[in-house]
Coordinates of C-alpha atoms in Angstrom, one line a residue:
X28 CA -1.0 38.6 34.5
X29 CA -1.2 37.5 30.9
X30 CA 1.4 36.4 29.1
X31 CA 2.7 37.0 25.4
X32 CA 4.0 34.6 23.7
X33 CA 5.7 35.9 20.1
X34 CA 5.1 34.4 17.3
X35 CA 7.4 31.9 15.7
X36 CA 7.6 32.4 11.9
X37 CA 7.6 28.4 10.4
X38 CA 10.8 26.9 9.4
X39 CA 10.8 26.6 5.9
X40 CA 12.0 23.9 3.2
X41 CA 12.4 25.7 -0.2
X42 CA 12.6 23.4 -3.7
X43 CA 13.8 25.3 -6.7
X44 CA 14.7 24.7 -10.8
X45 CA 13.1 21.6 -10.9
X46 CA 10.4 20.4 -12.7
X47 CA 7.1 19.7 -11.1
X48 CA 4.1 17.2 -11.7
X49 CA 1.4 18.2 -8.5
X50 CA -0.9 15.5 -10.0
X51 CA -3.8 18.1 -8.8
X52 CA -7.5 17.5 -10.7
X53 CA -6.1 19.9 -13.7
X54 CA -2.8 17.7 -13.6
X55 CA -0.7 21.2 -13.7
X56 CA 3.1 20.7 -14.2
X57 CA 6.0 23.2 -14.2
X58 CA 8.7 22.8 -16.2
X59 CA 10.8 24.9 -14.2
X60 CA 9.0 24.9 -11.0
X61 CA 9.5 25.7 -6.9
X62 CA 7.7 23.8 -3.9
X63 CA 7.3 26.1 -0.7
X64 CA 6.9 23.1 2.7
X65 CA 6.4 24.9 5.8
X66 CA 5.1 23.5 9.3
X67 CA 4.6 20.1 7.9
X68 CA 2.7 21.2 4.8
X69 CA 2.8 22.3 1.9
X70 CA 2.4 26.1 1.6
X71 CA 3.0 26.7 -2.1
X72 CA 3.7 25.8 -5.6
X73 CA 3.9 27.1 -8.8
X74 CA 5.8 28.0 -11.6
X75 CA 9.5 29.8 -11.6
X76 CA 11.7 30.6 -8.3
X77 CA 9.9 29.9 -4.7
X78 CA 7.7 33.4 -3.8
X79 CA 10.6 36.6 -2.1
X80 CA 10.7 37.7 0.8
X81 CA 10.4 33.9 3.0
X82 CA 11.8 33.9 6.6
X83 CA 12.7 31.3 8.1
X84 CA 14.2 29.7 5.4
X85 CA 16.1 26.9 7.2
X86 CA 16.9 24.4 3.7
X87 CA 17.0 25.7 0.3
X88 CA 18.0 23.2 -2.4
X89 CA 18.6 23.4 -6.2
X90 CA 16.1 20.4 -8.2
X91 CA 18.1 21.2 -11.5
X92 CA 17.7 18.1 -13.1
X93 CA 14.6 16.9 -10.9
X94 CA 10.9 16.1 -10.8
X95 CA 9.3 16.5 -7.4
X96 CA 6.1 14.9 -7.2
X97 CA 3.3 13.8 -4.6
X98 CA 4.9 10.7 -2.6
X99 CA 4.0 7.5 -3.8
X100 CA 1.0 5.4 -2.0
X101 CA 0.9 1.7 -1.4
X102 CA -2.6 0.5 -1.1
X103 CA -2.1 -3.8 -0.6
X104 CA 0.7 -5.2 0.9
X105 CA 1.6 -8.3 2.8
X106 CA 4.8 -7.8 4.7
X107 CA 5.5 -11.2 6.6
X108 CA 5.9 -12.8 3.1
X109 CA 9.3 -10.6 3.0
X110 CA 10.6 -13.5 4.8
X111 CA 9.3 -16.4 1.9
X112 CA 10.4 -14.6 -1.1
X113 CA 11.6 -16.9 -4.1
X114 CA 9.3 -19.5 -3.0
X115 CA 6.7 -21.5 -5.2
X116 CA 7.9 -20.0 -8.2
X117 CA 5.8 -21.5 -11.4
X118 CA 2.3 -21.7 -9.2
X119 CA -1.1 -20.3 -9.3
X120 CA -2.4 -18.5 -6.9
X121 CA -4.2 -21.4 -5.0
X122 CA -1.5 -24.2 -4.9
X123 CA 0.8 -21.0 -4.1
X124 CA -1.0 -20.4 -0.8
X125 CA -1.4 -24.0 -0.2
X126 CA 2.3 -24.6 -0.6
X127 CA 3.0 -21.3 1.7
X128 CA 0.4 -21.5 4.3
X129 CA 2.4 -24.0 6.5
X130 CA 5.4 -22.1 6.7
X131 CA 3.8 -19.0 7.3
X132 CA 1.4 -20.0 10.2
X133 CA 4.8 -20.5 11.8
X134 CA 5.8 -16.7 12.2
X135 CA 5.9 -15.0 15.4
X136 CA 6.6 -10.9 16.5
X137 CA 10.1 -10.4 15.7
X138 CA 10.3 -12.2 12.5
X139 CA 6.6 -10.0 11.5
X140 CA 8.9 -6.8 12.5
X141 CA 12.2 -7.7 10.8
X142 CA 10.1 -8.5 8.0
X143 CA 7.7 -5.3 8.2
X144 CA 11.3 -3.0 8.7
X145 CA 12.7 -4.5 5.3
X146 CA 9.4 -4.0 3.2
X147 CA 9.1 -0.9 4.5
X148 CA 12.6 0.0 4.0
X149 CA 12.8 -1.1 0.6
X150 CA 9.7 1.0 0.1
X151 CA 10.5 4.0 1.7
X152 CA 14.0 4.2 -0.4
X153 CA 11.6 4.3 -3.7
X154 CA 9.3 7.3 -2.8
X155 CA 7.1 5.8 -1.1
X156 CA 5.3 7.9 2.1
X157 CA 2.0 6.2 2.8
X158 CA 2.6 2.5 3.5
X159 CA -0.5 0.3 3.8
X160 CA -0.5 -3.9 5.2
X161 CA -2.7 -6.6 5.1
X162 CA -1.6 -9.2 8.0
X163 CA -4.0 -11.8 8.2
X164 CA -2.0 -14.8 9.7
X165 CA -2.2 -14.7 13.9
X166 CA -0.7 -17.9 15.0
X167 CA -1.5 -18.7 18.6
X168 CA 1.2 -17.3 20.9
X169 CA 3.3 -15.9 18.4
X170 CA 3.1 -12.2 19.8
X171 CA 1.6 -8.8 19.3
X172 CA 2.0 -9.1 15.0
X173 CA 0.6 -5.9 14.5
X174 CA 2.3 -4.2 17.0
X175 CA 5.8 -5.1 15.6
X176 CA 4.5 -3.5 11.9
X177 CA 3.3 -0.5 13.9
X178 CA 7.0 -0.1 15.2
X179 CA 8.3 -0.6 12.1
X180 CA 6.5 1.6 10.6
X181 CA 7.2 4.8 13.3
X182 CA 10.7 4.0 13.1
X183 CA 11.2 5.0 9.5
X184 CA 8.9 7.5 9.9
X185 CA 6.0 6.4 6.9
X186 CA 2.3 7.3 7.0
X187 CA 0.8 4.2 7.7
X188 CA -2.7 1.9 7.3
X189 CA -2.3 -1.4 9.2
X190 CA -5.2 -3.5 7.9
X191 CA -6.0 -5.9 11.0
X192 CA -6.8 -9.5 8.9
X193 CA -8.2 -12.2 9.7
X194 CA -9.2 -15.6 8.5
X195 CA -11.9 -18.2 10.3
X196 CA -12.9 -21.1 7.6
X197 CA -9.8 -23.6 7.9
X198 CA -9.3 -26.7 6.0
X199 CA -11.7 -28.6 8.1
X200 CA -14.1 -25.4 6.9
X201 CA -13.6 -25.7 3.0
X202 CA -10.9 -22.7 3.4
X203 CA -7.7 -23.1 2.3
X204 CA -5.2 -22.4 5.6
X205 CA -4.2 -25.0 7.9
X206 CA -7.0 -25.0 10.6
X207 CA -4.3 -24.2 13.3
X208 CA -3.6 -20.5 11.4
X209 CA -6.8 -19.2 11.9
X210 CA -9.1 -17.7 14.3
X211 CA -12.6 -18.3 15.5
X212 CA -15.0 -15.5 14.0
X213 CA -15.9 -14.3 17.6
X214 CA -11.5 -13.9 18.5
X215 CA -11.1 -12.1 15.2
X216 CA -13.5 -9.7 15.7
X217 CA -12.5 -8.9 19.2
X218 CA -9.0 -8.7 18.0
X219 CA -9.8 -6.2 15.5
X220 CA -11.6 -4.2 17.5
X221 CA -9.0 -3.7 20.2
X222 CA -6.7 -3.0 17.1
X223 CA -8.8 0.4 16.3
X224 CA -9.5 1.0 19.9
X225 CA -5.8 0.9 20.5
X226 CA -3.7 2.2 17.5
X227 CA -6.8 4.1 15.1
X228 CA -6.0 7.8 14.7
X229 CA -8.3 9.8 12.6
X230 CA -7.1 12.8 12.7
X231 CA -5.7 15.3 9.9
X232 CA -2.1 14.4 9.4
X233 CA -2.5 11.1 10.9
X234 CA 0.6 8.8 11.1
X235 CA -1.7 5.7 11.8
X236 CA -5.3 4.1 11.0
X237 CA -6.2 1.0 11.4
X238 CA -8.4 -0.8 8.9
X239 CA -10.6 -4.0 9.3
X240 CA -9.8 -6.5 6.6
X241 CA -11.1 -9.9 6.5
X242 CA -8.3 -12.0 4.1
X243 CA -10.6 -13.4 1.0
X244 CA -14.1 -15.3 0.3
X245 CA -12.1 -19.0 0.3
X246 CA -10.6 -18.1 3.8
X247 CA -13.6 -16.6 5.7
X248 CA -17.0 -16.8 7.0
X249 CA -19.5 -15.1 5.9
X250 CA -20.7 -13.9 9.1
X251 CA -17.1 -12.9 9.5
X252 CA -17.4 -10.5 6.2
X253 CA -20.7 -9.4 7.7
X254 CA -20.0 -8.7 11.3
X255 CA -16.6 -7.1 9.9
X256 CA -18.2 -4.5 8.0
X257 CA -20.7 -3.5 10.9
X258 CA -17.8 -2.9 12.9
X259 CA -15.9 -1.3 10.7
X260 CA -18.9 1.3 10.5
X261 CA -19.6 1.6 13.8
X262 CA -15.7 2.4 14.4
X263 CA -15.7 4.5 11.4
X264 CA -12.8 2.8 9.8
X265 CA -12.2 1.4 6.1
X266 CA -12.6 -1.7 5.1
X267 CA -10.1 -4.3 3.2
X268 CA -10.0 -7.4 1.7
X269 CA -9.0 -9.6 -1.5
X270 CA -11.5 -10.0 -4.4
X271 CA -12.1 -11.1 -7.8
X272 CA -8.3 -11.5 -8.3
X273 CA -8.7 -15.9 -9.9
X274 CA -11.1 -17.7 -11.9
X275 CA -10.9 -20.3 -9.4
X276 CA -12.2 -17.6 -6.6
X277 CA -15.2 -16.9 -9.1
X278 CA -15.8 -20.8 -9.4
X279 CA -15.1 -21.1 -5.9
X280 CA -17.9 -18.5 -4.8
X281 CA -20.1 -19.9 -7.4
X282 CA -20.1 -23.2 -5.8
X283 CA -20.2 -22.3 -2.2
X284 CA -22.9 -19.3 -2.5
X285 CA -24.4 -19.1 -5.5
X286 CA -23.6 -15.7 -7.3
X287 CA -20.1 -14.2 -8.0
X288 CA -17.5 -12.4 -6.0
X289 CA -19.4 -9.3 -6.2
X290 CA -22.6 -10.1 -5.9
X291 CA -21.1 -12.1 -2.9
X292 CA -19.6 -8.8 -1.3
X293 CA -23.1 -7.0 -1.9
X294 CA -25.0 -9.4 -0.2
X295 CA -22.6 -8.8 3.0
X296 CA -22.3 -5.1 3.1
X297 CA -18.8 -5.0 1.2
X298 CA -19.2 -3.0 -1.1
X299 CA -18.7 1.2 -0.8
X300 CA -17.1 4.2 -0.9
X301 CA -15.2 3.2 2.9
X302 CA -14.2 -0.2 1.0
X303 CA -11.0 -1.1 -1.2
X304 CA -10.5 -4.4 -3.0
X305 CA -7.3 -5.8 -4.3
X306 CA -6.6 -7.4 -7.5
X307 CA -9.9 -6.9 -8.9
X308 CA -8.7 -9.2 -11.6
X309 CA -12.0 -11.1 -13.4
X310 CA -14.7 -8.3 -13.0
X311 CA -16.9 -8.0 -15.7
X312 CA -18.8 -5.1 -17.3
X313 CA -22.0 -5.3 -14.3
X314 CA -18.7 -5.7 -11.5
X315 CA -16.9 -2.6 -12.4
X316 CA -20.5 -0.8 -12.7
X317 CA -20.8 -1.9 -9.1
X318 CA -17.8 -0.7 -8.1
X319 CA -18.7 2.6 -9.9
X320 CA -21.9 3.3 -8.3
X321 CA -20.9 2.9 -5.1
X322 CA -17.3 3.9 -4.8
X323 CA -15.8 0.8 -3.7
X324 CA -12.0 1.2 -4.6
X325 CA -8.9 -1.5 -6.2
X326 CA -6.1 -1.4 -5.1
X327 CA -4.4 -2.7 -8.5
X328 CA -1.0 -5.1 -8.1
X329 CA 0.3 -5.5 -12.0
X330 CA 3.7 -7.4 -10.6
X331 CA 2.0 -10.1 -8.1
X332 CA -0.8 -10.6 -10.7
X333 CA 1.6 -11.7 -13.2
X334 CA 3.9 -13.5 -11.0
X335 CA 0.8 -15.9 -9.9
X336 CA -0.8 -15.5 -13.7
X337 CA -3.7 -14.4 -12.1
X338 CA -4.7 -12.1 -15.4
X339 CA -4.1 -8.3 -16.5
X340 CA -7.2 -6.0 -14.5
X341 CA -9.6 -4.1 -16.5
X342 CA -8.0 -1.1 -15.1
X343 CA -8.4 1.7 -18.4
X344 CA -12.1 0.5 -17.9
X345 CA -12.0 1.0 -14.2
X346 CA -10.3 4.8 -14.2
X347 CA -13.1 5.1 -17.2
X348 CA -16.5 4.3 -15.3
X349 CA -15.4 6.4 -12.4
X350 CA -13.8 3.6 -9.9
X351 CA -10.9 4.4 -7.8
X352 CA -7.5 2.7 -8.2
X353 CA -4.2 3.2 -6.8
X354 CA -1.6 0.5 -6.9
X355 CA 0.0 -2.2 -4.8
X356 CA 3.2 -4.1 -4.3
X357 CA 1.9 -6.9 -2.4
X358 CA 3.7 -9.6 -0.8
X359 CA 7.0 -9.8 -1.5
X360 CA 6.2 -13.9 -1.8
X361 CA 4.5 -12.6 -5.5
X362 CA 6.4 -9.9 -5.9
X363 CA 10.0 -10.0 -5.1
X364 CA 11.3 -6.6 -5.7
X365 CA 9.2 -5.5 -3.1
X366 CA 8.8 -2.0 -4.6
X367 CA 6.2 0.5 -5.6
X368 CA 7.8 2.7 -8.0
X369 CA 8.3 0.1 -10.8
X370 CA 4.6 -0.6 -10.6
X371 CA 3.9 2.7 -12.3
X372 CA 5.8 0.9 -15.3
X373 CA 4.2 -2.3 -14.8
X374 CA 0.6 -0.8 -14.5
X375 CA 1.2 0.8 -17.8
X376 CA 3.0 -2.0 -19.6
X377 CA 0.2 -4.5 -18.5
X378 CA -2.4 -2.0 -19.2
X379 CA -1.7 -2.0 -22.8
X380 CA -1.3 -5.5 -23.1
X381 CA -4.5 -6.4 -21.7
X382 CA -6.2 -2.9 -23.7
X383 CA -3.8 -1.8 -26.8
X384 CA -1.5 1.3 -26.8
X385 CA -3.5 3.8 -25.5
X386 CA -4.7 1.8 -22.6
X387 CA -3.0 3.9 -20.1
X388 CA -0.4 6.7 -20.5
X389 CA 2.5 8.1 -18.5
X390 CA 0.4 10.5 -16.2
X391 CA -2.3 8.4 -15.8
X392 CA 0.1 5.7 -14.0
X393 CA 2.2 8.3 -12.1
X394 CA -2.3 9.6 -10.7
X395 CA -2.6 5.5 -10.0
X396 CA 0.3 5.9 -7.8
X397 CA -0.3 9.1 -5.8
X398 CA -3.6 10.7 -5.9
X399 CA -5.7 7.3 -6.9
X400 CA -3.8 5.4 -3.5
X401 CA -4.7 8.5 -1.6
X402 CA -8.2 8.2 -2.8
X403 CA -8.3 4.4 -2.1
X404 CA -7.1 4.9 1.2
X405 CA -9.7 7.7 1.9
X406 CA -6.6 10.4 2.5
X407 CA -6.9 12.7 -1.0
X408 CA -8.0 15.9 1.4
X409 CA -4.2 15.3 2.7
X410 CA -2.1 13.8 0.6
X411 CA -1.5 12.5 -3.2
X412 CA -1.4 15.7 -4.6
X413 CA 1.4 18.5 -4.2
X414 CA -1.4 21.4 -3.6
X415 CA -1.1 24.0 -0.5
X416 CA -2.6 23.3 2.2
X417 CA -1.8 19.5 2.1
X418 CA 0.8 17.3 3.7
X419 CA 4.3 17.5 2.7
X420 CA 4.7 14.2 1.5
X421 CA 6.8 14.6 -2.2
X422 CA 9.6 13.2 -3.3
X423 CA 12.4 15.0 -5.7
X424 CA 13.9 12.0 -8.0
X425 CA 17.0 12.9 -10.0
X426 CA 16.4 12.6 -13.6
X427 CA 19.8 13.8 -15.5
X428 CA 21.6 10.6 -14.6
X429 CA 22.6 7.9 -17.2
X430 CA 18.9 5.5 -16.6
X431 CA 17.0 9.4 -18.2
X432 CA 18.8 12.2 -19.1
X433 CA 18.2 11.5 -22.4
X434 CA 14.2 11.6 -22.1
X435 CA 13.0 15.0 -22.3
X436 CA 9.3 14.8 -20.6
X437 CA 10.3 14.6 -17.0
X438 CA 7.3 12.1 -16.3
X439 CA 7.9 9.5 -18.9
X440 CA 11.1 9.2 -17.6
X441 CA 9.9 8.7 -14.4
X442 CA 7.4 6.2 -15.7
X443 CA 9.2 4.6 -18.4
X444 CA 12.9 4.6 -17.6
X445 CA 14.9 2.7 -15.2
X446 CA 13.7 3.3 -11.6
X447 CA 14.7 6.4 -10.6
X448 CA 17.4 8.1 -7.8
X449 CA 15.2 9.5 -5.0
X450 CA 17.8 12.6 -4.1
X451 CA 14.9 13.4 -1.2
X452 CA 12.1 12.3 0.2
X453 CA 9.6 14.1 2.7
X454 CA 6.3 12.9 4.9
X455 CA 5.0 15.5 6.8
X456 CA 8.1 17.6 5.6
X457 CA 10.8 15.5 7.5
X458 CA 13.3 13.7 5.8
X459 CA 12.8 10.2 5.3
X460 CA 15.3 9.4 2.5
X461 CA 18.2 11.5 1.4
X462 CA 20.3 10.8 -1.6
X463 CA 19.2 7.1 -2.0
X464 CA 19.3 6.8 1.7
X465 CA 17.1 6.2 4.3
X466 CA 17.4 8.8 7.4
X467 CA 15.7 6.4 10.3
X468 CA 17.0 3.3 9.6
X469 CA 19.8 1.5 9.2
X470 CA 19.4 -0.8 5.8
X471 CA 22.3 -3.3 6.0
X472 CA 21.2 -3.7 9.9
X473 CA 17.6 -4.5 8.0
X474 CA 18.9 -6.9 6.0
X475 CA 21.2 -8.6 8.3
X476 CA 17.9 -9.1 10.3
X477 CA 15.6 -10.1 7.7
X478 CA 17.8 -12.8 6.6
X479 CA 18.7 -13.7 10.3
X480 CA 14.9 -14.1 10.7
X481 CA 13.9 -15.8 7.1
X482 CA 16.2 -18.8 7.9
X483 CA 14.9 -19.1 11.7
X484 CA 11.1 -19.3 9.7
X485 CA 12.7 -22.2 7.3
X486 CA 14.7 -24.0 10.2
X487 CA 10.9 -24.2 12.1
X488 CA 8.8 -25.1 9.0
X489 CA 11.8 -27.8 7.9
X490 CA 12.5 -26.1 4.5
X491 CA 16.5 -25.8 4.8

């Protein structure tokens, strides 16, 4: 006997009246625009009310005095350092990890995953959808690290690429950690190998994918870089690290091999179009041609690189020869706020510093935040852009409140105004934030456990 089973129209999400930036290769906007999200995607957008006739209509909800675009993308982060914030406040970069690396070789599993719940949550309430981490510090017997962030991260219900780091050249090496926070080349390796065997999902859609990320030149070998990369291939995963982001990492690599950062990540197999950098800070005109040619992307971090006074990234020159870019917070230990959405204001504000006043514009910061991460994080076939066909991850963020009613193009307010109300947030067309609130988690619970767990970390490393 066969059976018949009858079809089940998709329940529908309907967006109205509000205007819409889909950040698509044309950059189309509406000014009075609908988006259509059925079955987890997005089925269709355009200009005026949402198409007649839909069944299934199961939300429909009025974005006068919205903008719905593509949710945001973080492409660098470092959560555990939610746990440090305010710490070495007038340091470089180096005498800032030096200062911090005690304390941190010190976590363990349920500070990582109170820590990884409040970046993420602070995150998630400011339009962010794809998440991204770089943990790199595995003290012995302090628990399954990324496993806590991979819990975190299902809980609130983000997109989400944990970067398995690692670090192998202690003091003792010429690196900068402590000896006892690192691994031995042949542990990392292993380690990150049962992290894609174990967690890597590939597929469309895909609510996790692992990434093998090495920390930085002055903190690993270079047979860790190398082997790292051949893994990474033969897994078919991306691959992560730190580069270029000091003049004292260009001296550094100078001294110890001879040639610069780049050249240095050549020479191993790091660079391409399955590798993303961040910081990116001292690259000259030959480095960003590198970068060009072979499609090795930056995750850029305006906030962290002026907190450390690492320098303002040749970003407009970047976005001009053809490299990718998206943005990053980064640790919250160099950049408090812990927030993506005031780095499209930060990215633009630095850029022109560093590259006068058209440097960067409105649009082109809202792209480094949305399509560029997707890019970067090799996801722009599913997400970054509101285009059918692609996930629903969008945000609507209410812009006729005091911080922008009075700014008439709907972006610049976004960009340029105070950080904006997120009224709704969607990944995969589920709620993830509604009215300024997150859905799946509970954020004074977060906060009672990140502070629960940041004075446990001082108590052990003897700071309070």
């Amino acid at each position: 006997m066969t059976e018949h089973t009858a079809h089940v129209p998709p329940r529908r999400l309907v967006i109205e009246n509000a205007a819409v930036a889909t950040v698509d290769a044309a950059g189309t906007e509406h000014a009075r625009g609908h988006v259509v999200v059925a079955g987890g995607l997005i089925e269709s957008v355009g200009a005026g009310p949402a198409p007649a006739g839909l069944t299934g209509v199961a939300r429909r909800i009025d974005g006068t005095g919205h903008l719905v675009t593509p949710g945001l993308v973080n492409t660098h982060h470092h959560f555990y350092q939610w746990l440090t914030r305010g710490l070495a406040q007038n340091s470089n970069l180096f005498d800032w990890l030096v200062e911090l690396y005690p304390t941190w070789a010190r976590i363990d599993e349920p500070m990582v995953y109170a820590a990884a719940s409040a970046s993420l949550a602070m995150m998630v309430r400011g339009g962010v959808t794809t998440a991204m981490d770089h943990h790199y510090v595995f003290p012995r017997g302090s628990g399954d690290l990324l496993g806590a962030e991979i819990r975190a991260a299902a809980e609130l219900g983000v997109r989400f690429t944990a970067a398995r780091g690692s670090m192998d050249r202690g003091t003792s090496d010429g690196g900068l950690p402590p000896d006892f926070a690192v691994e031995t080349t042949q542990e990392a390796l292993l380690a990150t190998e049962r992290a894609i065997d174990t967690h890597h999902d590939p597929s469309f859609a895909s609510m996790l994918r692992i990434a093998a990320a090495p920390c930085s030149p002055f903190s690993v070998s270079t047979e860790l870089l190398r082997e790292s990369a051949v893994l990474a291939r033969r897994k078919g995963v991306r691959l992560h690290t730190h580069g270029s982001e000091t003049v004292q990492e260009e001296e550094f690599c100078h001294e110890l091999f001879g040639m610069g950062p780049t050249d240095y990540f050549e020479s191993t197999g790091w660079l391409g179009d399955d590798v993303w950098m961040a910081h990116c800070v001292h690259m000259n005109d030959s480095d960003i041609a590198a970068f060009a040619r072979t499609g090795t992307g930056v995750a850029h971090c305006p906030s962290s690189n002026a907190r450390l006074a690492a320098g303002i990234a040749r970003v407009p020159d970047m976005l001009a020869a053809g490299v990718p870019v998206g943005l990053g917070v980064d640790g919250t230990a160099s950049n408090e706020s812990g927030e993506l959405h005031t780095e499209l204001r930060n990215a633009l504000l630095v850029g022109r510093l560093g590259g006068g006043e058209k440097a960067l514009t409105a649009r082109q910061a809202l792209r480094l935040g949305t399509y560029g991460g997707a890019r970067v994080l090799g996801r722009a076939h599913e997400t970054g852009s509101l285009e059918p066909g692609k996930l629903a991850d969008l945000v609507l963020w209410r812009l006729d409140g005091l911080g922008h009613s009075s700014i008439a193009d709907p972006v610049a307010a976004l960009v340029l105004g105070a950080p904006a109300p997120v009224t709704l947030s969607l990944v995969g067309g589920e709620p993830v934030v509604e009215n300024g609130r997150l859905t799946r988690g509970d954020e004074d619970a977060i906060a009672r456990l990140a502070r629960a767990q940041s004075r446990r970390l001082a108590r052990l490393a003897g700071l309070d």
